[in-house]
Short mmCIF file of C-alpha atoms in Angstrom, two decimals:
data_model
loop_
_atom_site.label_atom_id
_atom_site.label_comp_id
_atom_site.label_asym_id
_atom_site.label_seq_id
_atom_site.Cartn_x
_atom_site.Cartn_y
_atom_site.Cartn_z
CA MET A 1 -11.57 22.23 -32.69
CA GLY A 2 -13.17 23.81 -29.68
CA THR A 3 -13.40 20.68 -27.58
CA SER A 4 -10.63 20.20 -25.09
CA ARG A 5 -8.50 17.14 -25.45
CA GLU A 6 -8.39 16.43 -21.73
CA PRO A 7 -9.81 13.18 -20.33
CA THR A 8 -13.46 13.54 -19.44
CA GLN A 9 -14.41 15.20 -16.21
CA TYR A 10 -17.39 13.16 -15.19
CA GLY A 11 -20.05 15.37 -13.66
CA TRP A 12 -23.07 15.17 -11.46
CA ALA A 13 -25.12 13.60 -14.25
CA PHE A 14 -23.28 10.31 -13.72
CA LEU A 15 -24.26 10.26 -10.07
CA LEU A 16 -27.90 11.03 -10.64
CA PRO A 17 -29.18 7.51 -11.48
CA SER A 18 -27.71 6.03 -8.29
CA VAL A 19 -28.74 8.97 -6.16
CA ILE A 20 -32.30 8.89 -7.50
CA LEU A 21 -32.62 5.13 -7.02
CA LEU A 22 -31.21 5.18 -3.50
CA GLY A 23 -33.27 8.24 -2.65
CA LEU A 24 -36.47 6.63 -3.86
CA VAL A 25 -36.20 3.05 -2.64
CA PHE A 26 -33.78 3.45 0.27
CA PHE A 27 -33.61 6.87 1.97
CA TYR A 28 -37.19 8.00 1.42
CA PRO A 29 -38.76 4.76 2.76
CA ILE A 30 -36.45 4.83 5.77
CA VAL A 31 -37.36 8.43 6.59
CA VAL A 32 -41.07 7.69 6.19
CA PHE A 33 -40.78 4.59 8.37
CA LEU A 34 -38.76 6.32 11.09
CA SER A 35 -41.08 9.31 11.13
CA LYS A 36 -43.83 6.96 12.30
CA THR A 37 -42.22 7.08 15.72
CA PHE A 38 -43.77 10.51 16.09
CA LEU A 39 -46.66 10.26 13.59
CA ASP A 40 -48.34 6.95 14.23
CA PRO A 41 -51.27 7.00 14.93
CA GLY A 42 -51.22 10.84 15.01
CA PRO A 43 -48.61 13.32 16.18
CA THR A 44 -47.48 11.61 19.36
CA LEU A 45 -44.71 10.82 21.78
CA LYS A 46 -46.50 7.71 22.98
CA ASN A 47 -44.19 5.33 21.07
CA VAL A 48 -41.10 6.78 22.66
CA ILE A 49 -42.69 6.78 26.11
CA ASP A 50 -43.76 3.14 25.67
CA LEU A 51 -40.21 2.26 24.81
CA PHE A 52 -38.83 3.59 28.07
CA ARG A 53 -41.76 2.72 30.29
CA THR A 54 -41.81 -1.01 29.69
CA ASP A 55 -38.57 -2.46 30.94
CA VAL A 56 -38.97 -5.40 28.52
CA TYR A 57 -37.58 -3.33 25.68
CA LEU A 58 -34.79 -1.80 27.70
CA LYS A 59 -33.89 -5.36 28.56
CA VAL A 60 -33.83 -6.30 24.88
CA LEU A 61 -31.57 -3.32 24.27
CA TRP A 62 -29.32 -4.45 27.08
CA ILE A 63 -29.20 -8.03 25.69
CA THR A 64 -28.38 -6.66 22.22
CA PHE A 65 -25.48 -4.64 23.61
CA ARG A 66 -24.29 -7.49 25.80
CA ILE A 67 -24.25 -10.01 22.93
CA SER A 68 -22.59 -7.52 20.57
CA PHE A 69 -19.96 -6.73 23.16
CA THR A 70 -19.23 -10.39 23.95
CA VAL A 71 -19.02 -11.20 20.25
CA THR A 72 -16.62 -8.31 19.67
CA VAL A 73 -14.32 -9.27 22.54
CA VAL A 74 -14.18 -12.95 21.58
CA CYS A 75 -13.66 -12.03 17.91
CA VAL A 76 -10.62 -9.97 18.93
CA LEU A 77 -9.24 -12.89 20.94
CA LEU A 78 -9.78 -15.37 18.09
CA GLY A 79 -8.94 -13.02 15.24
CA TYR A 80 -5.69 -11.63 16.59
CA PRO A 81 -3.64 -14.85 16.56
CA ILE A 82 -4.96 -15.68 13.07
CA ALA A 83 -4.09 -12.24 11.67
CA TYR A 84 -0.68 -12.48 13.32
CA LEU A 85 -0.08 -15.94 11.88
CA LEU A 86 -1.02 -14.69 8.40
CA CYS A 87 1.77 -12.11 8.66
CA GLU A 88 4.34 -14.64 9.85
CA VAL A 89 3.99 -17.43 7.30
CA SER A 90 5.36 -17.72 3.77
CA GLU A 91 3.25 -16.46 0.90
CA GLY A 92 2.16 -19.92 -0.23
CA THR A 93 0.96 -20.89 3.25
CA ARG A 94 -0.70 -17.50 3.64
CA ASN A 95 -2.76 -17.98 0.48
CA LEU A 96 -3.87 -21.37 1.75
CA LEU A 97 -4.79 -20.04 5.20
CA MET A 98 -6.49 -17.01 3.67
CA ILE A 99 -8.85 -19.40 1.87
CA MET A 100 -9.92 -20.76 5.25
CA VAL A 101 -10.77 -17.23 6.36
CA ILE A 102 -12.48 -16.18 3.15
CA ILE A 103 -14.60 -19.25 2.43
CA PRO A 104 -16.64 -18.86 5.63
CA PHE A 105 -16.71 -15.09 5.06
CA TRP A 106 -18.14 -15.59 1.60
CA THR A 107 -20.63 -18.35 2.48
CA SER A 108 -24.12 -17.03 3.09
CA LEU A 109 -25.07 -16.20 6.67
CA LEU A 110 -28.18 -18.31 6.37
CA VAL A 111 -26.23 -21.38 5.25
CA ARG A 112 -23.77 -21.00 8.13
CA THR A 113 -26.55 -20.40 10.65
CA TYR A 114 -28.28 -23.53 9.40
CA ALA A 115 -24.99 -25.40 9.78
CA TRP A 116 -24.77 -24.30 13.42
CA MET A 117 -28.28 -25.62 13.99
CA VAL A 118 -27.16 -28.96 12.61
CA LEU A 119 -24.04 -28.89 14.80
CA LEU A 120 -25.72 -27.80 18.02
CA GLY A 121 -29.15 -29.42 17.74
CA ARG A 122 -30.53 -32.08 20.12
CA ARG A 123 -29.64 -34.83 17.68
CA GLY A 124 -26.90 -32.69 16.21
CA VAL A 125 -23.28 -33.40 15.51
CA PHE A 126 -21.84 -32.34 18.88
CA ASN A 127 -24.44 -34.19 20.89
CA SER A 128 -24.04 -37.41 18.91
CA ILE A 129 -20.26 -37.27 19.22
CA LEU A 130 -20.35 -36.54 22.95
CA MET A 131 -22.89 -39.31 23.51
CA SER A 132 -21.07 -41.92 21.45
CA LEU A 133 -17.93 -41.12 23.43
CA GLY A 134 -19.91 -41.67 26.62
CA ILE A 135 -19.26 -38.14 27.88
CA LEU A 136 -22.99 -37.35 27.85
CA HIS A 137 -25.84 -39.71 28.61
CA SER A 138 -28.63 -37.50 27.35
CA PRO A 139 -28.34 -34.75 24.76
CA ALA A 140 -27.29 -31.36 26.14
CA ARG A 141 -29.29 -28.28 25.30
CA LEU A 142 -26.87 -26.39 23.10
CA LEU A 143 -29.34 -24.65 20.80
CA HIS A 144 -31.91 -21.86 21.35
CA ASN A 145 -30.02 -20.01 24.01
CA SER A 146 -27.57 -17.15 24.16
CA PHE A 147 -24.63 -19.57 24.04
CA ALA A 148 -25.69 -20.63 20.54
CA VAL A 149 -26.25 -17.02 19.45
CA ASN A 150 -22.80 -16.04 20.67
CA VAL A 151 -21.08 -19.00 19.05
CA GLY A 152 -22.86 -18.45 15.75
CA MET A 153 -22.27 -14.71 15.63
CA ILE A 154 -18.62 -15.09 16.63
CA GLN A 155 -18.08 -17.48 13.76
CA MET A 156 -19.86 -15.09 11.35
CA MET A 157 -17.84 -12.07 12.49
CA THR A 158 -14.32 -13.45 13.11
CA PRO A 159 -13.36 -13.33 9.40
CA PHE A 160 -14.27 -9.60 9.36
CA MET A 161 -12.05 -9.06 12.36
CA VAL A 162 -9.17 -11.04 10.86
CA LEU A 163 -9.31 -9.10 7.59
CA ALA A 164 -9.44 -5.72 9.37
CA MET A 165 -6.52 -6.61 11.65
CA TYR A 166 -4.48 -8.22 8.90
CA SER A 167 -4.71 -5.12 6.68
CA VAL A 168 -3.06 -3.10 9.47
CA MET A 169 -0.58 -5.77 10.62
CA LYS A 170 0.84 -6.43 7.16
CA GLY A 171 1.87 -2.76 7.01
CA ILE A 172 3.93 -2.98 10.20
CA ASP A 173 7.64 -2.83 9.51
CA ARG A 174 8.97 -6.24 10.57
CA GLY A 175 12.33 -4.62 11.25
CA LEU A 176 10.96 -2.87 14.33
CA PRO A 177 10.33 -5.92 16.57
CA ARG A 178 13.57 -7.38 15.24
CA ALA A 179 15.40 -4.20 16.25
CA ALA A 180 13.92 -4.55 19.74
CA GLU A 181 15.22 -8.12 19.89
CA SER A 182 18.69 -7.08 18.79
CA LEU A 183 18.65 -4.52 21.61
CA GLY A 184 18.07 -7.29 24.12
CA ALA A 185 14.31 -7.76 24.33
CA ASN A 186 13.12 -11.34 24.12
CA LYS A 187 10.49 -12.30 21.55
CA PHE A 188 7.68 -11.82 24.03
CA GLN A 189 8.81 -8.33 25.06
CA ALA A 190 9.36 -7.35 21.43
CA PHE A 191 5.81 -8.44 20.68
CA ILE A 192 4.16 -6.74 23.67
CA ARG A 193 6.05 -3.46 23.52
CA VAL A 194 6.55 -3.00 19.79
CA PHE A 195 4.26 -5.12 17.60
CA LEU A 196 1.12 -5.03 19.73
CA PRO A 197 0.88 -1.22 20.05
CA LEU A 198 1.45 -0.85 16.30
CA SER A 199 -1.34 -3.32 15.57
CA LEU A 200 -3.93 -1.61 17.79
CA PRO A 201 -5.49 0.50 14.99
CA GLY A 202 -6.46 -2.77 13.30
CA VAL A 203 -7.98 -4.05 16.53
CA GLY A 204 -9.93 -0.80 16.88
CA ALA A 205 -11.25 -0.79 13.32
CA GLY A 206 -12.18 -4.46 13.44
CA SER A 207 -13.88 -4.14 16.83
CA LEU A 208 -16.00 -1.17 15.82
CA LEU A 209 -17.04 -2.90 12.59
CA VAL A 210 -17.96 -6.13 14.34
CA PHE A 211 -19.83 -4.27 17.06
CA ILE A 212 -21.78 -2.15 14.55
CA TYR A 213 -22.77 -5.18 12.48
CA SER A 214 -23.63 -7.21 15.58
CA LEU A 215 -26.09 -4.59 16.84
CA GLY A 216 -28.26 -5.11 13.76
CA PHE A 217 -27.90 -8.88 13.44
CA PHE A 218 -31.12 -10.65 12.67
CA ILE A 219 -30.90 -14.07 10.99
CA THR A 220 -28.49 -15.75 13.38
CA PRO A 221 -30.11 -14.72 16.68
CA ALA A 222 -33.57 -15.40 15.23
CA LEU A 223 -32.66 -19.00 14.39
CA LEU A 224 -30.20 -19.90 17.15
CA GLY A 225 -31.58 -17.86 20.03
CA GLY A 226 -34.09 -18.56 22.74
CA ARG A 227 -36.35 -16.37 24.81
CA LYS A 228 -33.46 -14.94 26.77
CA SER A 229 -31.44 -13.86 23.76
CA ILE A 230 -33.90 -11.71 21.83
CA MET A 231 -32.11 -8.93 19.98
CA ILE A 232 -33.60 -5.62 18.97
CA SER A 233 -33.91 -6.43 15.26
CA MET A 234 -36.00 -9.49 16.11
CA VAL A 235 -38.43 -7.33 18.10
CA ILE A 236 -38.72 -4.89 15.18
CA GLU A 237 -39.60 -7.77 12.86
CA GLN A 238 -42.12 -9.17 15.33
CA GLN A 239 -43.80 -5.78 15.89
CA VAL A 240 -44.27 -5.33 12.14
CA SER A 241 -45.10 -8.87 11.00
CA THR A 242 -47.34 -10.13 13.75
CA LEU A 243 -48.44 -7.18 15.88
CA LEU A 244 -48.65 -4.54 13.13
CA ARG A 245 -47.48 -1.91 15.60
CA TRP A 246 -45.70 0.28 13.07
CA GLY A 247 -45.22 3.27 15.33
CA PHE A 248 -43.60 1.21 18.04
CA ALA A 249 -41.46 -0.75 15.56
CA SER A 250 -40.36 2.60 14.21
CA ALA A 251 -39.31 3.82 17.66
CA LEU A 252 -37.23 0.67 18.13
CA ALA A 253 -35.69 1.11 14.68
CA LEU A 254 -34.83 4.71 15.51
CA LEU A 255 -33.08 3.53 18.65
CA LEU A 256 -31.15 0.84 16.75
CA LEU A 257 -30.20 3.29 14.01
CA ALA A 258 -29.06 5.90 16.52
CA ALA A 259 -26.85 3.38 18.31
CA THR A 260 -25.43 2.19 14.98
CA LEU A 261 -24.70 5.72 13.79
CA VAL A 262 -23.02 6.76 17.04
CA PHE A 263 -20.56 3.89 16.76
CA PHE A 264 -20.17 4.48 13.05
CA LEU A 265 -19.26 8.13 13.65
CA ILE A 266 -16.58 6.97 16.06
CA TYR A 267 -15.37 4.56 13.38
CA SER A 268 -15.30 7.15 10.59
CA ARG A 269 -13.48 9.59 12.87
CA PHE A 270 -10.50 7.24 12.92
CA PHE A 271 -10.79 5.01 9.85
CA LYS A 272 -11.69 5.33 6.19
CA ILE A 273 -15.09 3.97 5.23
CA GLU A 274 -13.67 2.34 2.11
CA GLN A 275 -12.27 -0.33 4.41
CA LEU A 276 -15.69 -1.62 5.33
CA MET B 1 25.04 -16.09 22.13
CA MET B 2 23.93 -18.26 25.00
CA GLY B 3 21.17 -15.84 25.88
CA SER B 4 19.62 -15.89 22.44
CA ALA B 5 19.93 -19.68 22.20
CA THR B 6 18.12 -20.28 25.49
CA GLY B 7 15.61 -17.59 24.54
CA ARG B 8 14.75 -19.41 21.36
CA HIS B 9 14.66 -22.70 23.20
CA ARG B 10 12.28 -21.34 25.81
CA PHE B 11 9.96 -20.13 23.07
CA LEU B 12 9.73 -23.44 21.24
CA PRO B 13 6.84 -24.94 23.24
CA GLY B 14 5.14 -21.53 23.09
CA LYS B 15 5.32 -21.68 19.34
CA TRP B 16 3.59 -25.05 19.22
CA VAL B 17 0.92 -23.85 21.63
CA PHE B 18 0.38 -20.92 19.28
CA TYR B 19 0.09 -23.19 16.22
CA PHE B 20 -2.34 -25.46 18.05
CA LEU B 21 -4.41 -22.44 19.06
CA CYS B 22 -4.51 -21.19 15.47
CA ALA B 23 -5.44 -24.64 14.17
CA SER B 24 -8.37 -24.76 16.61
CA ILE B 25 -9.58 -21.33 15.54
CA PHE B 26 -9.39 -22.30 11.86
CA THR B 27 -11.34 -25.46 12.63
CA PHE B 28 -14.01 -23.36 14.33
CA LEU B 29 -14.20 -21.07 11.29
CA VAL B 30 -14.53 -23.75 8.62
CA LEU B 31 -16.46 -26.34 10.64
CA PRO B 32 -19.98 -25.18 9.77
CA VAL B 33 -19.16 -24.99 6.09
CA PHE B 34 -17.53 -28.39 5.91
CA VAL B 35 -19.86 -30.35 8.15
CA ILE B 36 -22.87 -29.61 5.92
CA ILE B 37 -21.37 -31.21 2.82
CA PRO B 38 -20.97 -34.81 4.13
CA ILE B 39 -24.33 -34.60 5.89
CA SER B 40 -26.06 -33.71 2.64
CA PHE B 41 -24.96 -37.08 1.20
CA SER B 42 -26.36 -39.08 4.10
CA ALA B 43 -28.64 -42.00 3.37
CA ALA B 44 -30.36 -41.74 6.77
CA LYS B 45 -33.87 -40.35 7.07
CA PHE B 46 -32.67 -37.64 9.42
CA LEU B 47 -29.53 -35.56 9.78
CA GLN B 48 -26.70 -37.81 10.80
CA PHE B 49 -23.03 -37.14 11.37
CA PRO B 50 -20.84 -38.79 10.43
CA PRO B 51 -23.16 -40.35 7.83
CA ARG B 52 -23.01 -44.16 7.97
CA SER B 53 -24.16 -44.68 4.41
CA PHE B 54 -24.37 -42.35 1.47
CA SER B 55 -27.02 -41.44 -1.05
CA LEU B 56 -28.11 -38.60 -3.25
CA GLN B 57 -31.64 -38.62 -1.86
CA TRP B 58 -31.63 -34.99 -0.66
CA TYR B 59 -30.24 -33.78 -3.96
CA ALA B 60 -32.91 -35.79 -5.75
CA ASP B 61 -35.47 -34.16 -3.45
CA TYR B 62 -34.21 -30.73 -4.35
CA PHE B 63 -34.09 -31.29 -8.10
CA GLY B 64 -37.46 -33.04 -8.02
CA SER B 65 -39.25 -30.30 -6.12
CA ARG B 66 -41.14 -27.65 -8.07
CA ASN B 67 -40.96 -25.27 -5.09
CA TRP B 68 -37.21 -25.45 -4.73
CA ILE B 69 -36.61 -25.14 -8.46
CA TYR B 70 -39.00 -22.19 -8.79
CA ALA B 71 -37.29 -20.52 -5.84
CA THR B 72 -33.90 -21.08 -7.46
CA ILE B 73 -35.07 -19.63 -10.76
CA LYS B 74 -36.53 -16.61 -8.98
CA SER B 75 -33.27 -16.03 -7.11
CA PHE B 76 -31.27 -16.14 -10.34
CA GLN B 77 -33.77 -13.83 -12.00
CA VAL B 78 -33.65 -11.27 -9.18
CA GLY B 79 -29.88 -11.69 -8.77
CA ILE B 80 -29.10 -11.13 -12.44
CA LEU B 81 -31.40 -8.11 -12.76
CA THR B 82 -29.95 -6.63 -9.57
CA MET B 83 -26.48 -7.24 -10.89
CA ILE B 84 -27.21 -5.43 -14.16
CA VAL B 85 -28.92 -2.40 -12.59
CA ALA B 86 -26.41 -2.06 -9.73
CA THR B 87 -23.39 -2.48 -12.02
CA VAL B 88 -24.55 0.16 -14.51
CA LEU B 89 -25.56 2.67 -11.84
CA GLY B 90 -22.62 1.99 -9.55
CA THR B 91 -20.07 2.20 -12.37
CA LEU B 92 -21.44 5.55 -13.57
CA ALA B 93 -21.36 6.87 -10.01
CA SER B 94 -17.79 5.65 -9.53
CA PHE B 95 -16.62 7.63 -12.57
CA ALA B 96 -18.17 10.77 -11.11
CA ILE B 97 -16.61 10.06 -7.71
CA VAL B 98 -13.10 9.46 -9.04
CA ARG B 99 -13.01 11.85 -12.00
CA GLY B 100 -15.53 14.47 -11.00
CA ASP B 101 -14.69 17.72 -9.36
CA PHE B 102 -17.57 19.23 -7.43
CA ARG B 103 -18.60 20.11 -3.94
CA GLY B 104 -20.13 17.52 -1.68
CA LYS B 105 -18.38 14.62 -3.36
CA ARG B 106 -17.39 12.98 -0.09
CA LEU B 107 -20.90 13.34 1.23
CA VAL B 108 -22.37 11.66 -1.86
CA TYR B 109 -19.78 8.92 -1.59
CA GLY B 110 -20.78 8.35 2.03
CA LEU B 111 -24.44 8.23 1.07
CA LEU B 112 -23.74 5.69 -1.68
CA LEU B 113 -22.02 3.44 0.86
CA SER B 114 -24.57 3.95 3.63
CA PRO B 115 -26.67 0.84 2.81
CA LEU B 116 -23.69 -1.10 4.22
CA ILE B 117 -24.11 0.53 7.62
CA ILE B 118 -27.86 0.78 8.14
CA PRO B 119 -29.15 -2.42 9.73
CA VAL B 120 -30.85 -4.51 7.09
CA ILE B 121 -33.95 -5.01 9.24
CA ILE B 122 -34.62 -1.26 9.04
CA THR B 123 -34.03 -1.21 5.28
CA SER B 124 -36.35 -4.20 4.86
CA VAL B 125 -39.22 -2.96 6.98
CA ALA B 126 -39.02 0.49 5.38
CA ALA B 127 -38.97 -1.03 1.87
CA TYR B 128 -41.90 -3.26 2.80
CA TYR B 129 -43.98 -0.27 3.90
CA PHE B 130 -43.02 1.68 0.77
CA PHE B 131 -43.70 -1.10 -1.74
CA ALA B 132 -46.86 -2.21 0.03
CA ARG B 133 -48.39 1.22 -0.50
CA LEU B 134 -47.51 0.99 -4.19
CA HIS B 135 -48.99 -2.55 -4.30
CA LEU B 136 -45.65 -3.89 -5.54
CA VAL B 137 -44.94 -6.43 -2.79
CA GLY B 138 -44.52 -9.84 -4.40
CA THR B 139 -43.23 -8.44 -7.69
CA VAL B 140 -39.75 -9.16 -8.96
CA TRP B 141 -39.07 -5.44 -9.39
CA ALA B 142 -39.65 -4.59 -5.75
CA LEU B 143 -36.97 -7.13 -4.83
CA VAL B 144 -34.63 -5.99 -7.59
CA LEU B 145 -34.87 -2.33 -6.56
CA ALA B 146 -34.39 -3.03 -2.86
CA HIS B 147 -31.49 -5.42 -3.58
CA THR B 148 -29.93 -2.89 -5.94
CA ALA B 149 -29.78 -0.36 -3.08
CA LEU B 150 -27.89 -2.94 -1.01
CA ALA B 151 -25.62 -3.92 -3.91
CA ILE B 152 -24.59 -0.46 -5.18
CA PRO B 153 -22.00 0.06 -2.39
CA PHE B 154 -20.13 -3.09 -3.45
CA VAL B 155 -19.99 -1.99 -7.07
CA VAL B 156 -18.90 1.52 -6.09
CA VAL B 157 -16.13 0.26 -3.80
CA ASN B 158 -14.76 -2.15 -6.42
CA VAL B 159 -14.96 0.20 -9.40
CA THR B 160 -13.58 3.27 -7.60
CA ALA B 161 -10.63 1.18 -6.39
CA THR B 162 -9.87 0.14 -9.98
CA LEU B 163 -10.32 3.66 -11.32
CA GLN B 164 -8.03 5.14 -8.71
CA GLY B 165 -5.31 2.82 -9.95
CA PHE B 166 -5.95 3.75 -13.57
CA ASP B 167 -3.29 5.76 -15.36
CA ILE B 168 -5.15 8.69 -16.88
CA THR B 169 -2.31 9.53 -19.30
CA LEU B 170 -3.45 6.53 -21.34
CA GLU B 171 -6.75 8.28 -22.04
CA ARG B 172 -4.91 11.51 -22.72
CA ALA B 173 -2.73 9.70 -25.25
CA ALA B 174 -5.75 8.23 -27.04
CA LEU B 175 -7.46 11.61 -27.15
CA SER B 176 -4.37 13.33 -28.45
CA LEU B 177 -4.11 10.75 -31.20
CA GLY B 178 -7.56 11.70 -32.41
CA ALA B 179 -9.90 9.21 -30.76
CA ASN B 180 -13.18 10.66 -29.55
CA ARG B 181 -14.40 10.12 -26.00
CA LEU B 182 -16.58 7.13 -26.77
CA VAL B 183 -13.85 5.38 -28.74
CA THR B 184 -11.38 6.18 -25.94
CA PHE B 185 -13.69 4.62 -23.39
CA ILE B 186 -14.38 1.50 -25.47
CA LYS B 187 -10.82 0.93 -26.67
CA VAL B 188 -8.71 2.16 -23.75
CA THR B 189 -10.58 2.68 -20.50
CA PHE B 190 -12.95 -0.28 -20.48
CA PRO B 191 -10.40 -2.99 -21.44
CA LEU B 192 -8.29 -1.84 -18.48
CA ILE B 193 -10.97 -1.52 -15.83
CA TRP B 194 -13.31 -4.38 -16.71
CA PRO B 195 -11.97 -6.73 -14.03
CA GLY B 196 -13.01 -4.18 -11.38
CA ILE B 197 -16.44 -3.81 -12.93
CA VAL B 198 -16.92 -7.57 -13.17
CA SER B 199 -15.84 -8.15 -9.57
CA GLY B 200 -18.23 -5.40 -8.49
CA SER B 201 -21.00 -7.11 -10.42
CA LEU B 202 -20.22 -10.50 -8.85
CA PHE B 203 -20.49 -8.87 -5.43
CA ALA B 204 -23.80 -7.33 -6.50
CA PHE B 205 -25.08 -10.69 -7.67
CA ILE B 206 -24.13 -12.57 -4.51
CA THR B 207 -25.53 -9.76 -2.33
CA SER B 208 -28.90 -10.31 -3.92
CA PHE B 209 -28.61 -14.07 -4.29
CA ASP B 210 -27.85 -14.63 -0.58
CA GLU B 211 -30.13 -11.95 0.79
CA VAL B 212 -32.95 -13.11 3.05
CA VAL B 213 -34.23 -10.31 5.29
CA VAL B 214 -35.49 -8.04 2.49
CA ALA B 215 -36.83 -11.15 0.75
CA MET B 216 -38.77 -12.11 3.90
CA PHE B 217 -40.79 -8.93 3.54
CA LEU B 218 -40.95 -8.39 -0.22
CA CYS B 219 -41.25 -11.88 -1.73
CA GLY B 220 -44.98 -12.29 -1.35
CA SER B 221 -46.12 -15.84 -1.98
CA LYS B 222 -43.31 -16.85 -4.34
CA PRO B 223 -40.09 -17.08 -2.32
CA THR B 224 -36.51 -16.72 -3.45
CA LEU B 225 -34.10 -19.54 -2.59
CA PRO B 226 -32.87 -18.07 0.73
CA LYS B 227 -36.45 -17.20 1.73
CA GLN B 228 -37.56 -20.76 0.95
CA MET B 229 -34.64 -22.03 3.06
CA TRP B 230 -35.57 -19.67 5.86
CA ASP B 231 -39.15 -20.95 5.87
CA GLY B 232 -37.91 -24.55 5.77
CA ILE B 233 -35.55 -24.02 8.68
CA ARG B 234 -38.12 -22.21 10.78
CA ILE B 235 -40.79 -24.86 10.44
CA ALA B 236 -38.64 -27.98 10.81
CA ILE B 237 -35.13 -28.93 9.88
CA ASN B 238 -35.79 -30.61 6.58
CA PRO B 239 -32.66 -32.51 5.42
CA THR B 240 -33.26 -31.33 1.83
CA ILE B 241 -31.95 -27.99 3.07
CA SER B 242 -28.54 -29.60 3.64
CA ALA B 243 -28.38 -30.36 -0.08
CA VAL B 244 -29.46 -26.82 -0.95
CA ALA B 245 -26.90 -25.40 1.49
CA SER B 246 -24.13 -27.56 -0.04
CA LEU B 247 -25.07 -26.43 -3.54
CA LEU B 248 -24.99 -22.81 -2.37
CA ILE B 249 -21.55 -23.33 -0.82
CA ALA B 250 -20.26 -24.86 -4.05
CA PHE B 251 -21.74 -21.98 -6.05
CA SER B 252 -20.22 -19.37 -3.70
CA VAL B 253 -16.80 -20.98 -3.94
CA LEU B 254 -17.09 -20.89 -7.73
CA LEU B 255 -17.87 -17.16 -7.64
CA LEU B 256 -15.08 -16.61 -5.14
CA LEU B 257 -12.57 -18.28 -7.45
CA SER B 258 -13.65 -16.04 -10.34
CA LEU B 259 -13.31 -13.05 -8.06
CA HIS B 260 -9.85 -14.12 -6.99
CA PHE B 261 -8.80 -14.47 -10.60
CA LEU B 262 -10.18 -11.01 -11.40
CA THR B 263 -8.48 -9.37 -8.42
CA ARG B 264 -5.16 -10.84 -9.50
CA ARG B 265 -5.75 -9.42 -12.96
CA THR B 266 -6.62 -5.98 -11.59
CA GLU B 267 -3.46 -6.02 -9.50
CA ARG B 268 -1.38 -6.91 -12.53
CA ILE B 269 -2.93 -4.05 -14.47
CA ARG B 270 -2.37 -1.65 -11.59
CA GLY B 271 1.17 -2.91 -11.25
CA ALA B 272 1.76 -2.29 -14.95
CA GLY B 273 0.17 1.16 -14.79
#
């Protein structure tokens, strides 16, 4: 017969279409755009110097990090109890609760951001409730500030955190905390000294993911934020769309990409990228 | 005995505090999704919660508006094309990743997934510059190609997961019984892995259908649905958007249910294999 009767070994040829498409419309444009940092208008370091000379942009960078950090910390605090609960309940209840995690996760960012505008606006849901209860006499300013950005981003990112933590927690042998209890630890001690340390890889993976995604957030801060909560991606958009300063936008993008990649390398050092 | 009884007793209020805490967090998570739906049925001329009277005026607005309907059609058009291209390309790549044996496989796999990591603003601005020079901004194909890049990782992740659970002896059996490779693929491989391919394609579709940042730059004068929403939100909060948002939520839930069904099926197949 000549042909082997082994299942097909799929070769490079199967990868080529994807590699060519990504190369052409993804990697090549990104390289060209980022190279403008040093090539726009001519060979130059001016864009990089501008970035570090005007403290406005360092401030934006600082705000971006601060918001991402706050979001990550709060997501851990909100996500942990939920992930823990999901491990504790019966399968039926878990499926039901999982729906409440996945529906927001699966609903478009734009729709959820819009919903937060409706909730937090001057004549929004919270203000009307607080005023009809007599707690407020005039509407509070809940929107277009860093409070709104944080709240919105936390709600967007908590499901990520829950799913990352849950995938680790469900693999923890439930016999271990129980063993600690049978040896005289109370429930609290068994949790702190046995369950919590075993769940930390999930906390780490979730935190890095949330932090990485938060650094590049655009829609939510652009719609919910004010002048004091401008994130780096918003400045990139503004430089390109209204100021047409491609070289400078490129320098900012390079900075954002570098920060993202540094944290991603840390992530991939410890966790598999399939879990994204 | 006494010790464990008091221990349990002492923890009882703690347990209820914990449940209350979890209930509050769940409320926070689902609140934005569920507050939009009643608001979209409000009969008031502005956004009102809770609505005092109900009407379908915002839905009528949506279905009566050429702009919204055109935007919806464009989103479906781009989403379906993206889904087809990304599914074909991503599935082929997944076969090479799982069944291939060559150097640099992990690197290629990482590159295929990298659109997930790179901030979408960078992808969008770069794509804008690229397609602008080719005079393709505003065309459906510019959007489809850029969205396909973003969607390929989802197809690859879903299909490789299914393929890794696939029992290769089934193919070996078919081949040894005289089937050729094409027949083996059509009669054995595909019927077993299709749920993974279809869930990958649903992910690809929703990635494109919900995408707004690339669309902001590449749509030109004819927006997709999310771009039209974005413009509407930026200019003024038009209550019609609440109807659009509710329809999008309903549509997403529908896709999610199909996905859930498919995942269950994949798990059954993997369990059987």
